GROMACS .gro file of C-alpha atoms in nm:
model
  210
    1MET     CA    1  10.715  11.011   8.667
    2GLU     CA    2  11.062  11.074   8.814
    3GLN     CA    3  10.915  11.312   9.072
    4ILE     CA    4  10.663  11.047   9.176
    5LYS     CA    5  10.947  10.797   9.222
    6LYS     CA    6  11.138  11.050   9.432
    7ARG     CA    7  10.836  11.104   9.656
    8ILE     CA    8  10.787  10.728   9.701
    9LEU     CA    9  11.155  10.684   9.786
   10SER     CA   10  11.125  10.977  10.028
   11LEU     CA   11  10.828  10.802  10.192
   12LEU     CA   12  11.023  10.477  10.226
   13SER     CA   13  11.316  10.667  10.373
   14ASP     CA   14  11.085  10.840  10.620
   15LYS     CA   15  10.963  10.497  10.731
   16ALA     CA   16  11.322  10.364  10.748
   17LEU     CA   17  11.251  10.111  10.473
   18ASN     CA   18  11.483  10.000  10.194
   19VAL     CA   19  11.342   9.823   9.888
   20ASN     CA   20  11.403   9.479  10.042
   21ARG     CA   21  11.191   9.558  10.348
   22ALA     CA   22  10.935   9.764  10.157
   23CYS     CA   23  10.854   9.479   9.918
   24VAL     CA   24  10.754   9.264  10.217
   25MET     CA   25  10.532   9.535  10.369
   26LEU     CA   26  10.372   9.620  10.033
   27ASP     CA   27  10.333   9.254   9.930
   28MET     CA   28  10.516   9.307   9.601
   29PRO     CA   29  10.802   9.111   9.442
   30GLN     CA   30  11.139   9.267   9.521
   31ARG     CA   31  11.243   9.261   9.154
   32THR     CA   32  10.926   9.445   9.051
   33LEU     CA   33  10.962   9.716   9.315
   34ASN     CA   34  11.331   9.765   9.245
   35ARG     CA   35  11.270   9.794   8.870
   36GLN     CA   36  10.999  10.056   8.918
   37LEU     CA   37  11.189  10.271   9.165
   38ASN     CA   38  11.556  10.225   9.077
   39GLU     CA   39  11.592  10.083   8.726
   40GLY     CA   40  11.393  10.310   8.497
   41GLY     CA   41  11.060  10.126   8.505
   42ASN     CA   42  10.727  10.305   8.533
   43VAL     CA   43  10.544  10.330   8.863
   44SER     CA   44  10.248  10.091   8.830
   45MET     CA   45   9.891  10.114   8.950
   46GLU     CA   46   9.967   9.810   9.169
   47LEU     CA   47  10.234  10.003   9.359
   48ILE     CA   48  10.008  10.306   9.409
   49TYR     CA   49   9.731  10.075   9.529
   50ALA     CA   50   9.968   9.894   9.767
   51ILE     CA   51  10.078  10.224   9.922
   52ASN     CA   52   9.714  10.329   9.956
   53LYS     CA   53   9.626   9.994  10.116
   54TYR     CA   54   9.918   9.935  10.350
   55PHE     CA   55  10.002  10.298  10.434
   56PRO     CA   56   9.654  10.457  10.462
   57GLU     CA   57   9.799  10.750  10.652
   58VAL     CA   58   9.992  10.857  10.340
   59SER     CA   59   9.839  11.116  10.105
   60ILE     CA   60   9.806  10.967   9.756
   61GLU     CA   61   9.754  11.319   9.622
   62TRP     CA   62  10.100  11.404   9.759
   63ILE     CA   63  10.248  11.091   9.599
   64LEU     CA   64  10.097  11.165   9.256
   65ASN     CA   65  10.096  11.545   9.242
   66GLY     CA   66  10.322  11.666   9.521
   67LYS     CA   67  10.033  11.862   9.674
   68GLY     CA   68   9.984  11.892  10.048
   69ASN     CA   69  10.172  11.687  10.304
   70MET     CA   70  10.311  11.334  10.298
   71TYR     CA   71  10.072  11.226  10.573
   72ARG     CA   72   9.703  11.284  10.632
   73GLY     CA   73   9.522  11.283  10.965
   74GLU     CA   74   9.390  10.944  11.079
   75GLU     CA   75   9.024  11.038  11.018
   76ASP     CA   76   9.095  11.158  10.663
   77ALA     CA   77   9.298  10.846  10.588
   78ALA     CA   78   9.020  10.612  10.703
   79GLU     CA   79   8.764  10.804  10.497
   80ASN     CA   80   8.987  10.786  10.188
   81ILE     CA   81   9.026  10.408  10.208
   82LYS     CA   82   8.653  10.365  10.261
   83ASN     CA   83   8.515  10.583   9.984
   84VAL     CA   84   8.775  10.655   9.715
   85SER     CA   85   8.900  10.431   9.433
   86PRO     CA   86   9.152  10.492   9.151
   87TYR     CA   87   8.999  10.544   8.805
   88PHE     CA   88   9.212  10.468   8.497
   89ASN     CA   89   9.051  10.646   8.204
   90SER     CA   90   9.374  10.606   8.003
   91ILE     CA   91   9.373  10.227   8.043
   92THR     CA   92   9.085  10.054   7.867
   93VAL     CA   93   8.967   9.699   7.928
   94SER     CA   94   8.884   9.502   7.616
   95ALA     CA   95   8.572   9.290   7.594
   96GLY     CA   96   8.752   9.113   7.307
   97VAL     CA   97   9.086   8.934   7.314
   98ARG     CA   98   9.322   9.201   7.185
   99ASP     CA   99   9.399   9.508   7.389
  100ALA     CA  100   9.683   9.756   7.361
  101ILE     CA  101   9.841   9.802   7.702
  102ASN     CA  102  10.021  10.132   7.724
  103ASP     CA  103  10.296  10.102   7.984
  104ASP     CA  104  10.318  10.482   8.003
  105CYS     CA  105   9.962  10.507   8.142
  106GLU     CA  106   9.985  10.308   8.465
  107LEU     CA  107   9.894  10.592   8.704
  108PRO     CA  108   9.534  10.682   8.789
  109ASP     CA  109   9.371  10.962   8.593
  110ALA     CA  110   9.154  11.038   8.896
  111PHE     CA  111   9.031  10.909   9.230
  112VAL     CA  112   8.655  10.866   9.236
  113SER     CA  113   8.392  10.823   9.503
  114ILE     CA  114   8.073  10.652   9.381
  115PRO     CA  115   7.810  10.600   9.653
  116GLY     CA  116   7.733  10.233   9.701
  117LYS     CA  117   7.986  10.123   9.437
  118LYS     CA  118   8.322  10.043   9.602
  119ALA     CA  119   8.596   9.862   9.409
  120ASP     CA  120   8.976   9.845   9.408
  121PHE     CA  121   8.996  10.004   9.061
  122PHE     CA  122   8.764  10.144   8.793
  123PHE     CA  123   8.823  10.111   8.415
  124PRO     CA  124   8.634  10.201   8.095
  125VAL     CA  125   8.539   9.917   7.859
  126VAL     CA  126   8.596   9.885   7.483
  127GLY     CA  127   8.486   9.604   7.251
  128THR     CA  128   8.155   9.425   7.202
  129SER     CA  129   8.208   9.058   7.286
  130MET     CA  130   8.044   9.087   7.631
  131GLN     CA  131   7.725   9.250   7.502
  132PRO     CA  132   7.450   9.274   7.612
  133GLU     CA  133   7.575   9.241   7.972
  134ILE     CA  134   7.866   9.483   7.933
  135ASN     CA  135   7.881   9.740   7.651
  136PRO     CA  136   8.149   9.967   7.504
  137GLY     CA  137   8.172  10.284   7.711
  138ASP     CA  138   8.057  10.114   8.033
  139ILE     CA  139   8.278  10.149   8.339
  140ILE     CA  140   8.365   9.846   8.549
  141GLY     CA  141   8.493   9.825   8.904
  142VAL     CA  142   8.715   9.532   8.997
  143ASN     CA  143   8.857   9.366   9.308
  144LYS     CA  144   9.173   9.156   9.300
  145MET     CA  145   9.142   8.779   9.344
  146ASP     CA  146   9.368   8.584   9.578
  147SER     CA  147   9.323   8.239   9.424
  148PHE     CA  148   9.203   8.061   9.111
  149SER     CA  149   8.989   7.845   9.340
  150GLU     CA  150   8.748   8.141   9.363
  151LEU     CA  151   8.648   8.108   8.995
  152ASP     CA  152   8.275   8.090   8.925
  153GLY     CA  153   8.176   8.029   8.563
  154GLU     CA  154   7.871   8.255   8.595
  155LYS     CA  155   8.071   8.562   8.701
  156VAL     CA  156   8.272   8.809   8.494
  157TYR     CA  157   8.644   8.859   8.553
  158MET     CA  158   8.914   9.094   8.433
  159ILE     CA  159   9.223   8.904   8.321
  160ILE     CA  160   9.566   9.059   8.276
  161THR     CA  161   9.835   8.882   8.073
  162ARG     CA  162  10.153   9.025   7.922
  163ASP     CA  163   9.964   9.096   7.600
  164ALA     CA  164   9.606   9.171   7.699
  165ARG     CA  165   9.368   9.319   7.952
  166MET     CA  166   9.023   9.168   7.897
  167ILE     CA  167   8.693   9.075   8.060
  168LYS     CA  168   8.539   8.729   8.025
  169TYR     CA  169   8.338   8.464   8.201
  170CYS     CA  170   8.600   8.229   8.344
  171SER     CA  171   8.609   7.880   8.490
  172THR     CA  172   8.865   7.608   8.542
  173ASN     CA  173   8.909   7.392   8.232
  174ASP     CA  174   8.773   7.046   8.321
  175ASN     CA  175   9.022   6.885   8.080
  176ASP     CA  176   9.329   7.061   8.224
  177LYS     CA  177   9.334   7.205   8.576
  178ASP     CA  178   9.628   7.427   8.482
  179GLU     CA  179   9.411   7.618   8.234
  180ILE     CA  180   9.113   7.846   8.263
  181LEU     CA  181   8.832   7.855   8.008
  182CYS     CA  182   8.739   8.206   7.889
  183THR     CA  183   8.397   8.260   7.731
  184SER     CA  184   8.180   8.550   7.616
  185PRO     CA  185   7.845   8.586   7.434
  186ASN     CA  186   7.992   8.717   7.107
  187TYR     CA  187   8.338   8.563   7.079
  188PRO     CA  188   8.469   8.205   7.049
  189SER     CA  189   8.580   8.043   7.375
  190PHE     CA  190   8.950   7.992   7.438
  191THR     CA  191   9.180   7.870   7.714
  192LEU     CA  192   9.465   8.038   7.899
  193ARG     CA  193   9.740   7.869   8.096
  194LYS     CA  194   9.732   7.990   8.456
  195GLU     CA  195  10.103   8.063   8.433
  196GLU     CA  196  10.031   8.318   8.157
  197ILE     CA  197   9.805   8.522   8.383
  198ILE     CA  198   9.967   8.809   8.569
  199ALA     CA  199   9.656   8.897   8.772
  200MET     CA  200   9.281   8.835   8.784
  201TYR     CA  201   9.007   9.054   8.924
  202ASN     CA  202   8.638   9.004   9.002
  203VAL     CA  203   8.415   9.251   8.818
  204VAL     CA  204   8.203   9.375   9.110
  205VAL     CA  205   8.058   9.699   8.970
  206LYS     CA  206   7.920   9.795   8.629
  207ILE     CA  207   7.821  10.151   8.547
  208SER     CA  208   7.624  10.163   8.225
  209ASN     CA  209   7.697  10.424   7.959
  210VAL     CA  210   7.335  10.425   7.839
   0.00000   0.00000   0.00000
């Protein structure tokens, strides 16, 4: 982990960026970026994704493993952004409510290319509350949402809070616009305050395990 941080700091130095300027370019909170790089925090999947998105010329393999050069050729960089997504086998997504989030497993286990199935991230699923649509052992691909206004009660979303990482049908709670209603076929419905939600993602790909 420390070597990965050193390589990211080396990249920022090469681009003449300090943390204050880098957080603007990477669209990340300054406090978050500073904690991850300078205060003993773990490098998150969000930071790796931001580097991959905003600096496509940078080799993610170099960032993660120190292999090859800091920069790729333009053609290779464009092909990487188009076809390759991070896969987090060590981070499971719960179809129930409870999910153990391991802060030591925030880096991708692999980068995958699945023809016709492009997503920001891929995760394996545990739990049974979303059966029969999504089953334990399935893999989901997700894209990050920009606004709660995009919610559609007939679609499945991945929700990340401080205590859980889960998939549910979600819609705005008609009785309280500051809450979202989370439902699933095999688990009681519940509400979450929007302020409790760290991030939400559309589930755009499902790869069945059967």
